[in-house]
Short mmCIF file of C-alpha atoms and ligand atoms in Angstrom, two decimals:
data_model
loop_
_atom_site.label_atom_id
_atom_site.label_comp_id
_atom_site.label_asym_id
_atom_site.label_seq_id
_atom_site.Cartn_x
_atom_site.Cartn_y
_atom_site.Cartn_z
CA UNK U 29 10.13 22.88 -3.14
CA UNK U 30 8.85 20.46 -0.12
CA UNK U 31 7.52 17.43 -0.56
CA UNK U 32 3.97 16.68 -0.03
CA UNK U 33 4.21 12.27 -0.13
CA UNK U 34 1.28 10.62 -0.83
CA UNK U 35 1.66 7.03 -1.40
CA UNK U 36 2.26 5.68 2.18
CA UNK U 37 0.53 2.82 1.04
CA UNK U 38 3.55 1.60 -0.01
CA UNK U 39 6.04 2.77 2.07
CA UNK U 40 6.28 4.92 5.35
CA UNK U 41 9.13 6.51 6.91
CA UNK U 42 10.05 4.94 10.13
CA UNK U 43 9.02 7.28 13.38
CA UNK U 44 12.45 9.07 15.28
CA UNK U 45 10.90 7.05 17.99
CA UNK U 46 10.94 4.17 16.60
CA UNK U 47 14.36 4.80 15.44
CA UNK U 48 15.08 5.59 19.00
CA UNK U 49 14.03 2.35 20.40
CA UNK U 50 15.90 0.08 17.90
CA UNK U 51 19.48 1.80 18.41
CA UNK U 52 20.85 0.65 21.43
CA UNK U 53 20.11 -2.83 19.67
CA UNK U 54 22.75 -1.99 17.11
CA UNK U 55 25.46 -0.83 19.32
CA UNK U 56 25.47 -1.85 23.01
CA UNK U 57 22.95 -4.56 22.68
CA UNK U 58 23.92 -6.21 19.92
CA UNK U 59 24.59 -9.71 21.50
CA UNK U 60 22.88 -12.92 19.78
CA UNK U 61 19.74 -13.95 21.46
CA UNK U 62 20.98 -17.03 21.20
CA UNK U 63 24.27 -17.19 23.20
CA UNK U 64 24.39 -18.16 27.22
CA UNK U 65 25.58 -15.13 29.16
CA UNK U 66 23.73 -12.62 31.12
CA UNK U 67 23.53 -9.56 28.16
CA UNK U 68 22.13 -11.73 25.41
CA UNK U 69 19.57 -13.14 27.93
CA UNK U 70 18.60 -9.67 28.73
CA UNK U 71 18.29 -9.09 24.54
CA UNK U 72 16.42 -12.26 23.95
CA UNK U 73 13.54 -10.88 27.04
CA UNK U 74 13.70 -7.62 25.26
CA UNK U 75 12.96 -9.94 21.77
CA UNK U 76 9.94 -11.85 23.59
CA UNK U 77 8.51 -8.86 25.02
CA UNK U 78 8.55 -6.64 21.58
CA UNK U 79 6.78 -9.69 20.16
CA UNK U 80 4.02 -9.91 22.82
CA UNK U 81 3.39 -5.94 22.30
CA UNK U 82 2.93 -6.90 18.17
CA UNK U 83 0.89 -9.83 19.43
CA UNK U 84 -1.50 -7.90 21.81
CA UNK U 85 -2.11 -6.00 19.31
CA UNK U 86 -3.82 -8.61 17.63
CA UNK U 87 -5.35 -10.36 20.91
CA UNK U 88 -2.49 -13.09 20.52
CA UNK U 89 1.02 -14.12 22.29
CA UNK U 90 4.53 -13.95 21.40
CA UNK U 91 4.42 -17.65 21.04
CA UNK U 92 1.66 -17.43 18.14
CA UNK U 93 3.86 -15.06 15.85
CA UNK U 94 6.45 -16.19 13.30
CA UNK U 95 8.31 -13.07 12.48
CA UNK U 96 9.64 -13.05 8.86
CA UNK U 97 11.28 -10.90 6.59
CA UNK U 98 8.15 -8.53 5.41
CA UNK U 99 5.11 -9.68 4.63
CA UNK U 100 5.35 -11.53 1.38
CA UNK U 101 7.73 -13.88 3.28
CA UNK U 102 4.17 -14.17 5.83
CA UNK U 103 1.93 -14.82 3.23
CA UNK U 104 4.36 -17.77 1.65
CA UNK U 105 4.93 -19.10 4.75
CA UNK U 106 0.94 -19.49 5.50
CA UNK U 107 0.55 -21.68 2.30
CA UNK U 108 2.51 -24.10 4.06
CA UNK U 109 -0.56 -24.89 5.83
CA UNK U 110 -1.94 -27.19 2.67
CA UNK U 111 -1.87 -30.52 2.81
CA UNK U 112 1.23 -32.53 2.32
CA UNK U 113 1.25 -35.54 0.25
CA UNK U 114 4.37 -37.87 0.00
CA UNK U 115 5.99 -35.88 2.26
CA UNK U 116 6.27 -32.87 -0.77
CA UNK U 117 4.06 -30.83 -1.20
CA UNK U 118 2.28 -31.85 -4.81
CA UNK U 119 0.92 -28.47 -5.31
CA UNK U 120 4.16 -26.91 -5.34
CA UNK U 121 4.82 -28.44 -8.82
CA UNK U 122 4.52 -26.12 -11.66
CA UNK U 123 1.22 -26.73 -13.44
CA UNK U 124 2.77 -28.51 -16.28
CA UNK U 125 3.83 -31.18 -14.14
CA UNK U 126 0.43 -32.17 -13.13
CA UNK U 127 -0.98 -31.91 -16.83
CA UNK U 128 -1.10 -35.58 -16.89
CA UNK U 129 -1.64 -36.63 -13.45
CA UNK U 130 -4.51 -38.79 -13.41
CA UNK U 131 -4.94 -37.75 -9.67
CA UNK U 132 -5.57 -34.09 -11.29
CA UNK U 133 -9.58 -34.34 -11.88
CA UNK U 134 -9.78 -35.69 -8.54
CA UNK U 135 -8.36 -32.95 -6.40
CA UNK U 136 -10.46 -29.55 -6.68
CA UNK U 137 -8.62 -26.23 -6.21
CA UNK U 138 -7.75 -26.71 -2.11
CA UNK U 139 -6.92 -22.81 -1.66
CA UNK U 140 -9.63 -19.87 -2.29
CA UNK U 141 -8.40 -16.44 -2.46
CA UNK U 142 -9.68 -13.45 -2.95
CA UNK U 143 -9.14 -12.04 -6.69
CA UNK U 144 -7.89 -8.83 -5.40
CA UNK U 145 -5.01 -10.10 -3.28
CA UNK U 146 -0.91 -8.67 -3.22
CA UNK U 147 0.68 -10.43 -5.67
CA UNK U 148 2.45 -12.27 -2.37
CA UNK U 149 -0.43 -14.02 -1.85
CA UNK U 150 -2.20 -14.47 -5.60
CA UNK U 151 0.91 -15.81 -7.26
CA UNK U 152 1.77 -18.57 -4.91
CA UNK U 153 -2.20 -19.22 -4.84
CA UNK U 154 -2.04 -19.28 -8.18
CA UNK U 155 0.99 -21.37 -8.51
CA UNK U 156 -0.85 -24.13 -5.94
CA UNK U 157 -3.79 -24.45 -8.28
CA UNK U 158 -5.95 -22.27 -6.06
CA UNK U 159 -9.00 -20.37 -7.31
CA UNK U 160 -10.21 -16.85 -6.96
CA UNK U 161 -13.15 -15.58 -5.47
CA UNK U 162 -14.61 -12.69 -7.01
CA UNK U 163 -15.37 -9.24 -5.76
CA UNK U 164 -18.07 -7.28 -6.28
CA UNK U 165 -18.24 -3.36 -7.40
CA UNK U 166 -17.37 -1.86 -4.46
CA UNK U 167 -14.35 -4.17 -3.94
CA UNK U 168 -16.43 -6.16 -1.62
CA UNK U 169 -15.81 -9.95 -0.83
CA UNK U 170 -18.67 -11.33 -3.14
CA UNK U 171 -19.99 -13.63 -0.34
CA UNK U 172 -21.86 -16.02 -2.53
CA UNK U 173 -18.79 -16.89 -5.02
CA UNK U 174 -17.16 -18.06 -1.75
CA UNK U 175 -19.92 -20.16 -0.71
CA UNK U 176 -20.46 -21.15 -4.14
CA UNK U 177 -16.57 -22.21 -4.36
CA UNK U 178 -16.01 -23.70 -1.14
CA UNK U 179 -15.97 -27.29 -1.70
CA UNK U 180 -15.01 -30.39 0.81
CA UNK U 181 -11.72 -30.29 -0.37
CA UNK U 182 -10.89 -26.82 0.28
CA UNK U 183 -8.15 -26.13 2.90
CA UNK U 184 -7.60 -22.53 3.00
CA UNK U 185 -9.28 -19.41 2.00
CA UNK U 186 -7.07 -16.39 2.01
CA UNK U 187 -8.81 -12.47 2.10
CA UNK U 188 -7.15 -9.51 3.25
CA UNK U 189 -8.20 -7.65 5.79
CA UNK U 190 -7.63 -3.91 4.40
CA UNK U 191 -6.73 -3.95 0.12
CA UNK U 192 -3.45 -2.19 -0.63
CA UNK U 193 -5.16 -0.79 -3.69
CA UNK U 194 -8.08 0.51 -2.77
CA UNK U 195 -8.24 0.28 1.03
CA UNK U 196 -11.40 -1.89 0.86
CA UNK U 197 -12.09 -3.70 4.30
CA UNK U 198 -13.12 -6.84 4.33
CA UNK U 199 -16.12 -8.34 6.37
CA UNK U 200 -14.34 -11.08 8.10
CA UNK U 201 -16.71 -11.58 10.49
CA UNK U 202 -18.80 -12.67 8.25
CA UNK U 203 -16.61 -14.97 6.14
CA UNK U 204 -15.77 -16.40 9.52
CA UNK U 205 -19.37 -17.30 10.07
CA UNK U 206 -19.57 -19.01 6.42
CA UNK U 207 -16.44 -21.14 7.51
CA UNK U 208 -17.56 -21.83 10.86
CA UNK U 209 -20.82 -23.11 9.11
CA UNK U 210 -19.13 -25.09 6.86
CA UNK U 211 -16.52 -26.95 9.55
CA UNK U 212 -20.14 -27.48 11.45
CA UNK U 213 -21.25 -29.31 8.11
CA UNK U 214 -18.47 -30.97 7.51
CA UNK U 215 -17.99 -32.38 11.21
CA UNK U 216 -21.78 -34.28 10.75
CA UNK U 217 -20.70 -36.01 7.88
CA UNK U 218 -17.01 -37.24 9.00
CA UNK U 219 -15.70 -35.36 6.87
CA UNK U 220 -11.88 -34.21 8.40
CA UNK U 221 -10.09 -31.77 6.26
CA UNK U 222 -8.77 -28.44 7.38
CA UNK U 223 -10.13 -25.12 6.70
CA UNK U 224 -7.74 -22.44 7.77
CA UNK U 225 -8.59 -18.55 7.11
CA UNK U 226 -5.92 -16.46 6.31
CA UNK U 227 -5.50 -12.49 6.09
CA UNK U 228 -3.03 -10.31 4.43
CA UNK U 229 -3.50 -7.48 7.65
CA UNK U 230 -0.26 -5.30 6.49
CA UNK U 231 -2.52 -2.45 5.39
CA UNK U 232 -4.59 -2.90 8.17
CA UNK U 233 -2.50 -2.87 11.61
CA UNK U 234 -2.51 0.51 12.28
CA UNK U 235 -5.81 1.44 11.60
CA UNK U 236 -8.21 -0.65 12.23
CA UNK U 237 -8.75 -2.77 15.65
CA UNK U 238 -7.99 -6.23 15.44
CA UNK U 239 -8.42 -10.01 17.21
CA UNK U 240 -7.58 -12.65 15.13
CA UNK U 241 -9.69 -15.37 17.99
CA UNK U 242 -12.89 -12.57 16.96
CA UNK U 243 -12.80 -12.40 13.40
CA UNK U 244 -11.96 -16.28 13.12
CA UNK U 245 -9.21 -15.86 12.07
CA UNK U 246 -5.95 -18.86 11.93
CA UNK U 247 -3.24 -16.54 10.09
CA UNK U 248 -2.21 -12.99 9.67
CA UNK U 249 0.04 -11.60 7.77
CA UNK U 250 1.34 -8.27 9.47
CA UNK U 251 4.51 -5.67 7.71
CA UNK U 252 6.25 -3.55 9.84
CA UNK U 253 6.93 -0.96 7.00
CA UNK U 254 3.20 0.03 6.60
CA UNK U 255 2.86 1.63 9.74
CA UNK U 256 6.46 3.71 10.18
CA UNK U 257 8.54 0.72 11.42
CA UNK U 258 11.63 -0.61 9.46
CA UNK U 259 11.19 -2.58 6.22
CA UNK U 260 12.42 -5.90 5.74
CA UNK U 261 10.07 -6.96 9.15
CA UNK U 262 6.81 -8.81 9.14
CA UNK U 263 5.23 -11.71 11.18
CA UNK U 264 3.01 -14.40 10.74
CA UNK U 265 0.08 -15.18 13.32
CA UNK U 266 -0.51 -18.69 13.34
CA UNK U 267 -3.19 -20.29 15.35
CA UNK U 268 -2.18 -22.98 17.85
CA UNK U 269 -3.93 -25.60 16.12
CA UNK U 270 -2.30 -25.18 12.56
CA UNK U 271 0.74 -26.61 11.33
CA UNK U 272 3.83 -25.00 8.49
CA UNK U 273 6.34 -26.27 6.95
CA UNK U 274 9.61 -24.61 7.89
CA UNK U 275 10.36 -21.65 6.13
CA UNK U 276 14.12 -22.10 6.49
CA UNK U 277 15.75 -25.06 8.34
CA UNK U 278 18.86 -24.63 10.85
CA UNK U 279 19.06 -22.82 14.42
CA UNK U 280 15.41 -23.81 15.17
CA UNK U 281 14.64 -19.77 15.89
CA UNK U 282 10.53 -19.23 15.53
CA UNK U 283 9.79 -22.11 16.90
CA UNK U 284 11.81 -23.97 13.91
CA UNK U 285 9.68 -22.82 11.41
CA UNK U 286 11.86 -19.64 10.63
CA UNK U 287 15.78 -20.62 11.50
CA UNK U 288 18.34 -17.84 11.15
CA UNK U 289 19.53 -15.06 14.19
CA UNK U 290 16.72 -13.30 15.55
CA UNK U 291 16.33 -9.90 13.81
CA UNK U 292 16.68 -8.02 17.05
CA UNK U 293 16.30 -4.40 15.86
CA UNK U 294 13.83 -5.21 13.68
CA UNK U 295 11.31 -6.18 15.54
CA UNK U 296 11.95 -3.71 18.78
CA UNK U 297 11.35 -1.39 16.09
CA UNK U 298 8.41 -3.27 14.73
CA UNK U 299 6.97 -2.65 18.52
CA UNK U 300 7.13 0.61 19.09
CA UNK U 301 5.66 1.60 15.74
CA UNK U 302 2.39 -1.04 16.67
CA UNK U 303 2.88 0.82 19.99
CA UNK U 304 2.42 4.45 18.46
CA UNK U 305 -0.14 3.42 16.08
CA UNK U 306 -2.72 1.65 18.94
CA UNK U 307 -2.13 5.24 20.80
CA UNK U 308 -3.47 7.06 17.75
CA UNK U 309 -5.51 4.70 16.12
CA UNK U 310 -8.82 6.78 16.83
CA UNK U 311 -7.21 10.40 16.21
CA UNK U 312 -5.67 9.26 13.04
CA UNK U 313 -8.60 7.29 11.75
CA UNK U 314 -10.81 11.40 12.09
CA UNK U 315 -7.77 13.02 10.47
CA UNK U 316 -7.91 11.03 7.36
CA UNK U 317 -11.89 10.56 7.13
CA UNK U 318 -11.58 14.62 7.76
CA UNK U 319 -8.42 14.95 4.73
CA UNK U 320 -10.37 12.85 2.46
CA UNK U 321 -13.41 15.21 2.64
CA UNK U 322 -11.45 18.01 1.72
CA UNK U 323 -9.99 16.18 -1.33
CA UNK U 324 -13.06 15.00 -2.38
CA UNK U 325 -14.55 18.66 -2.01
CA UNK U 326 -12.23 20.81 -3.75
CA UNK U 327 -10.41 18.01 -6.78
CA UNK U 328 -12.53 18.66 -9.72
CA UNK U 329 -13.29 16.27 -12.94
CA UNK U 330 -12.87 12.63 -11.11
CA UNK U 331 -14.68 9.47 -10.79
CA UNK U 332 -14.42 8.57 -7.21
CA UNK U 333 -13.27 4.60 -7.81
CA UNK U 334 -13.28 3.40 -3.72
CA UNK U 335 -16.52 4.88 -2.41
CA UNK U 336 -17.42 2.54 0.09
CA UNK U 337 -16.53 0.17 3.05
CA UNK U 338 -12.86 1.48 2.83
CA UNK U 339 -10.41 2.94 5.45
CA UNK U 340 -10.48 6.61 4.80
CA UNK U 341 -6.57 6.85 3.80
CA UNK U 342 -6.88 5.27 0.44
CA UNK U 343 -8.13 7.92 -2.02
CA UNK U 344 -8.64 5.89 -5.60
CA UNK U 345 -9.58 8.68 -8.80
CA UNK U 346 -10.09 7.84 -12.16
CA UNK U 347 -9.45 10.70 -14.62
CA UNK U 348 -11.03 9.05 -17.44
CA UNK U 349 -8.64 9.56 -21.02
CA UNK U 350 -6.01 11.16 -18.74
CA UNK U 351 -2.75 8.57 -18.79
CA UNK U 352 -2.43 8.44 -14.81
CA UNK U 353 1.77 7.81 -15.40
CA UNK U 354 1.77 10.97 -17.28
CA UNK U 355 0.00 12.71 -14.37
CA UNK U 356 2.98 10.65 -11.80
CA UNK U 357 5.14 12.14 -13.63
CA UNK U 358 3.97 15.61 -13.91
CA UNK U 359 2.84 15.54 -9.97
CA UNK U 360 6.27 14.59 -9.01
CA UNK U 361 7.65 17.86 -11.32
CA UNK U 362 5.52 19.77 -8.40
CA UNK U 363 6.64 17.68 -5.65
CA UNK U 364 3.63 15.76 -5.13
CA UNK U 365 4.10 12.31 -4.91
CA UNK U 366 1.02 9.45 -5.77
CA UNK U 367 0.69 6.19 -7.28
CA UNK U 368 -1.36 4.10 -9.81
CA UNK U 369 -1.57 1.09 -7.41
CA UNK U 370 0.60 -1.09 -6.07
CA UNK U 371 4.53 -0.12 -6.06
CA UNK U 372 5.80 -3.72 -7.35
CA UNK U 373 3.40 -3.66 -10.23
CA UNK U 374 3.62 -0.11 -11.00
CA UNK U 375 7.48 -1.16 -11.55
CA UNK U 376 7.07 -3.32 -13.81
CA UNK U 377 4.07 -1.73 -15.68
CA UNK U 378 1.61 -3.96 -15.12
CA UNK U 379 -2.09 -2.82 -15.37
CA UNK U 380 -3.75 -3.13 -11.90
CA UNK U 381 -5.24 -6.64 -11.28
CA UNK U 382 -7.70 -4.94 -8.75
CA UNK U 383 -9.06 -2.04 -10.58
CA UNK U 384 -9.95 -4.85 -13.03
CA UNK U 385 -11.42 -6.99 -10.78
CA UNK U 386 -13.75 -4.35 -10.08
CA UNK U 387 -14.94 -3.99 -13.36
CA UNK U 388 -13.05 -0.52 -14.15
CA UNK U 389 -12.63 -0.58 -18.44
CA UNK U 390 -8.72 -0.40 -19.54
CA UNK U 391 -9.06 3.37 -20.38
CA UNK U 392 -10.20 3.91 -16.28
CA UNK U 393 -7.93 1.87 -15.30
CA UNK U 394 -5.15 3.63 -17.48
CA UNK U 395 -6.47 7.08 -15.88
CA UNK U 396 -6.67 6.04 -12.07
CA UNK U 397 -4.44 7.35 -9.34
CA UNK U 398 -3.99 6.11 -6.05
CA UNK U 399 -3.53 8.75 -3.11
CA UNK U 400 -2.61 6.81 0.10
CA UNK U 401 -2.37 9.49 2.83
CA UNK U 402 -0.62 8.99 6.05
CA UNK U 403 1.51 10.77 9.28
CA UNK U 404 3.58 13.06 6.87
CA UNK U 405 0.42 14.77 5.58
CA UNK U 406 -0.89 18.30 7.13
CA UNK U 407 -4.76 19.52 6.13
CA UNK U 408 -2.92 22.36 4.70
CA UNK U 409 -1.22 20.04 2.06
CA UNK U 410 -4.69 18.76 1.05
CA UNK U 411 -5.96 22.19 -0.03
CA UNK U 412 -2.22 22.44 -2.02
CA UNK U 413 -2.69 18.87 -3.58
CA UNK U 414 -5.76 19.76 -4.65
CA UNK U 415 -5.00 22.64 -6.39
CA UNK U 416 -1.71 21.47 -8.10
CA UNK U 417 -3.69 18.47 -9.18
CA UNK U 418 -6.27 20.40 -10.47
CA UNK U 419 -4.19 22.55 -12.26
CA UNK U 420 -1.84 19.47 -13.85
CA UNK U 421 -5.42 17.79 -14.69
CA UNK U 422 -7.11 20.84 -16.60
CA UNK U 423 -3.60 21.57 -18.18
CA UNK U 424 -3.30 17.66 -19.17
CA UNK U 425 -7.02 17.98 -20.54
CA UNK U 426 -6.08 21.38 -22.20
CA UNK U 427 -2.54 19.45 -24.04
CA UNK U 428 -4.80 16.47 -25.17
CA UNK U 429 -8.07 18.46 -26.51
CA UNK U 430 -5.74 21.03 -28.61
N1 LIG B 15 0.65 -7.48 1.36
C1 LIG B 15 0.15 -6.25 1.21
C2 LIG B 15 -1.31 -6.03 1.36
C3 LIG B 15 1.00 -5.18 0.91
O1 LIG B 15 0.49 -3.95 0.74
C4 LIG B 15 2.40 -5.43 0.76
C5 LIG B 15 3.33 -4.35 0.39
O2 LIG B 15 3.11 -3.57 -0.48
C6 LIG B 15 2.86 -6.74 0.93
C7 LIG B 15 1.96 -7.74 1.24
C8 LIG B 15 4.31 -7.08 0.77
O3 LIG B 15 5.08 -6.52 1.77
P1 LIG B 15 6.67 -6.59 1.76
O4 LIG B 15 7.10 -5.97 0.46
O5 LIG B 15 7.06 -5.79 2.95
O6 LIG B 15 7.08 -8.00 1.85
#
């Protein structure tokens, strides 16, 4: 039985080319970046110059990424951006600890985020007293709960560029021209606090074309293992103007804010899969708009949950009084692999934060599957999926109606 894998939302496989390019890395090049003779010079260029092709990818240099381990390492490391007071951070103590601070009433939420986020993002938001904008229906950024929520202490407002849930895309430009009003505002009155926009772009890199200096934007967030690189590598954008808190302290490697020996392979393999996906960015973009059709055509008995304003990879259904872990299960018995949502929650059986956010009741939610399609799919294995899902669907139905 072959596998038809749907859920490349969470993980991809890496490309033979990209495989290809990392090797010699392990082997012959293995030398520390670091070190003063002639071959590690040549494998600390060969560093630079993989992070300048993951940087021109989002109309920024080498020097402006931070490469981490993944992207939940990213998004921790660009909530070192908020303010430092004391020389700790005071946000990073749990909430009980600031139960009695008198300072408490006096310092509004400083972070806005969007309700929908990763986990990566939400629970150190979360954890830093940060507040959540809503989203509307469709998944959308609900533009006037931001406005509504920014205040004059607010520091950072974090929204993802693509949602690993639903594949919504965010307008950016947009929120960018709300922030850029609101630094204009707050320049006439004196007033001299930050206001940094982050976005979680790991869904988004390989599909979607991006400039962080365009959108407004002062960090990204970008994950190698989204778009057929090697797990484990991620990066951090981070304007010129904006300053961290070391992630790790030691060798002073990422411009000190991420000591530890370069992760060599990892990121030449990080480059050639931004490489490949720029190349077919277009092409691929059709095929799934044109795979998405035909699912949408011939699966019978859904709600469609992500209609709108969504990259066309992301297929969300909600087989309302169906248990969608059942249906997992029963899919995989075929050899058809999906998801309800995100893997890390799905794990530990946590009802999806975003379907919730966009107002889907607990039996929807319970019923919805996510199909992420990607570069292992064939149109010939979306007339197959449909039909085996059909079939496990009407024979679910059948089992619960006896
Ligand atoms: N952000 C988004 C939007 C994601 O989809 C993921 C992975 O699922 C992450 C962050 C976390 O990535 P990683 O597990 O590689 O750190």
């Amino acid at each position: 039985m072959d596998m038809i894998y749907l859920d490349h939302a969470a993980a991809t496989p890496v490309d033979k080319r990209v495989l290809g390019a990392m090797e010699p890395y392990f082997t012959e090049e293995f030398f520390n970046p670091s070190s003063p003779y002639l071959p590690a010079k040549k494998v600390a260029s060969d560093y630079e110059s993989a992070k300048a092709v993951i940087a021109h990818a989002i109309g920024a240099k080498a020097s402006d990424l931070v490469i981490t381990a993944g992207a939940t390492e990213a998004n921790n490391l660009a909530f070192t951006a908020i303010s430092i007071v004391d020389g700790s951070c005071r946000r990073l103590l749990p909430r009980s600890a600031l139960a009695g601070d008198p300072l408490r009433r006096h310092h509004p939420p400083t972070i806005l985020y969007l309700e929908t986020e990763h986990d990566s993002v939400r629970r150190v938001a979360e954890a830093l007293g940060g507040e959540a904008i809503k989203v509307l229906p469709n998944g959308v950024i609900d533009l006037k709960d931001l406005k509504a929520k920014i205040t004059d202490e607010t520091e950072m407002i974090s929204v993802a560029l693509v949602n690993n849930e639903l594949g919504t895309i965010q307008p950016m430009a947009e929120i960018a021209e709300i922030i850029r009003e609101v630094k204009l505002d707050r320049m006439k009155r004196g007033i001299k606090t930050q206001l940094l926009l982050h976005s979680d772009a790991s869904q988004a890199l390989n599909l979607l074309e991006i400039n962080v200096a365009r959108m407004g934007i002062d960090l990204m967030t970008l994950n190698s293992a989204k778009i057929y690189g090697p797990k484990g590598v991620g990066a951090l954008y981070v304007s010129h103007d904006v300053r961290l808190r070391p992630l790790t302290v030691g060798g002073g490697q990422e411009n000190g804010l991420r000591s530890g020996t370069e992760n060599v392979t990892g990121v030449i393999g990080f480059a050639k899969a931004v490489e490949l996906a720029k190349e077919h960015l277009n092409g691929n973009r059709k095929k799934y708009a044109s795979f998405r059709k035909i699912l949408l055509d011939e699966l019978q008995g859904y709600e469609l949950v992500n209609k709108k304003h969504v990259l066309d990879n992301f297929v969300v259904l909600c087989y309302n009084g169906i248990d969608a872990e059942r249906l997992i299960f029963l899919l995989e018995e075929k050899g058809v692999y999906v998801a309800t949502g995100a893997a890390c929650a799905a794990s530990k059986g946590v009802r999806s934060h975003v379907l919730r956010a966009i107002g889907l009741t607990e039996s929807q939610i319970a019923g919805s599957l996510r199909i992420s399609l990607g570069e292992t799919n064939t149109e010939e294995q979306m007339h197959e999926v449909a039909k085996i899902i059909n079939e496990v669907v009407s024979a679910e139905r059948g089992r619960i109606n006896e």
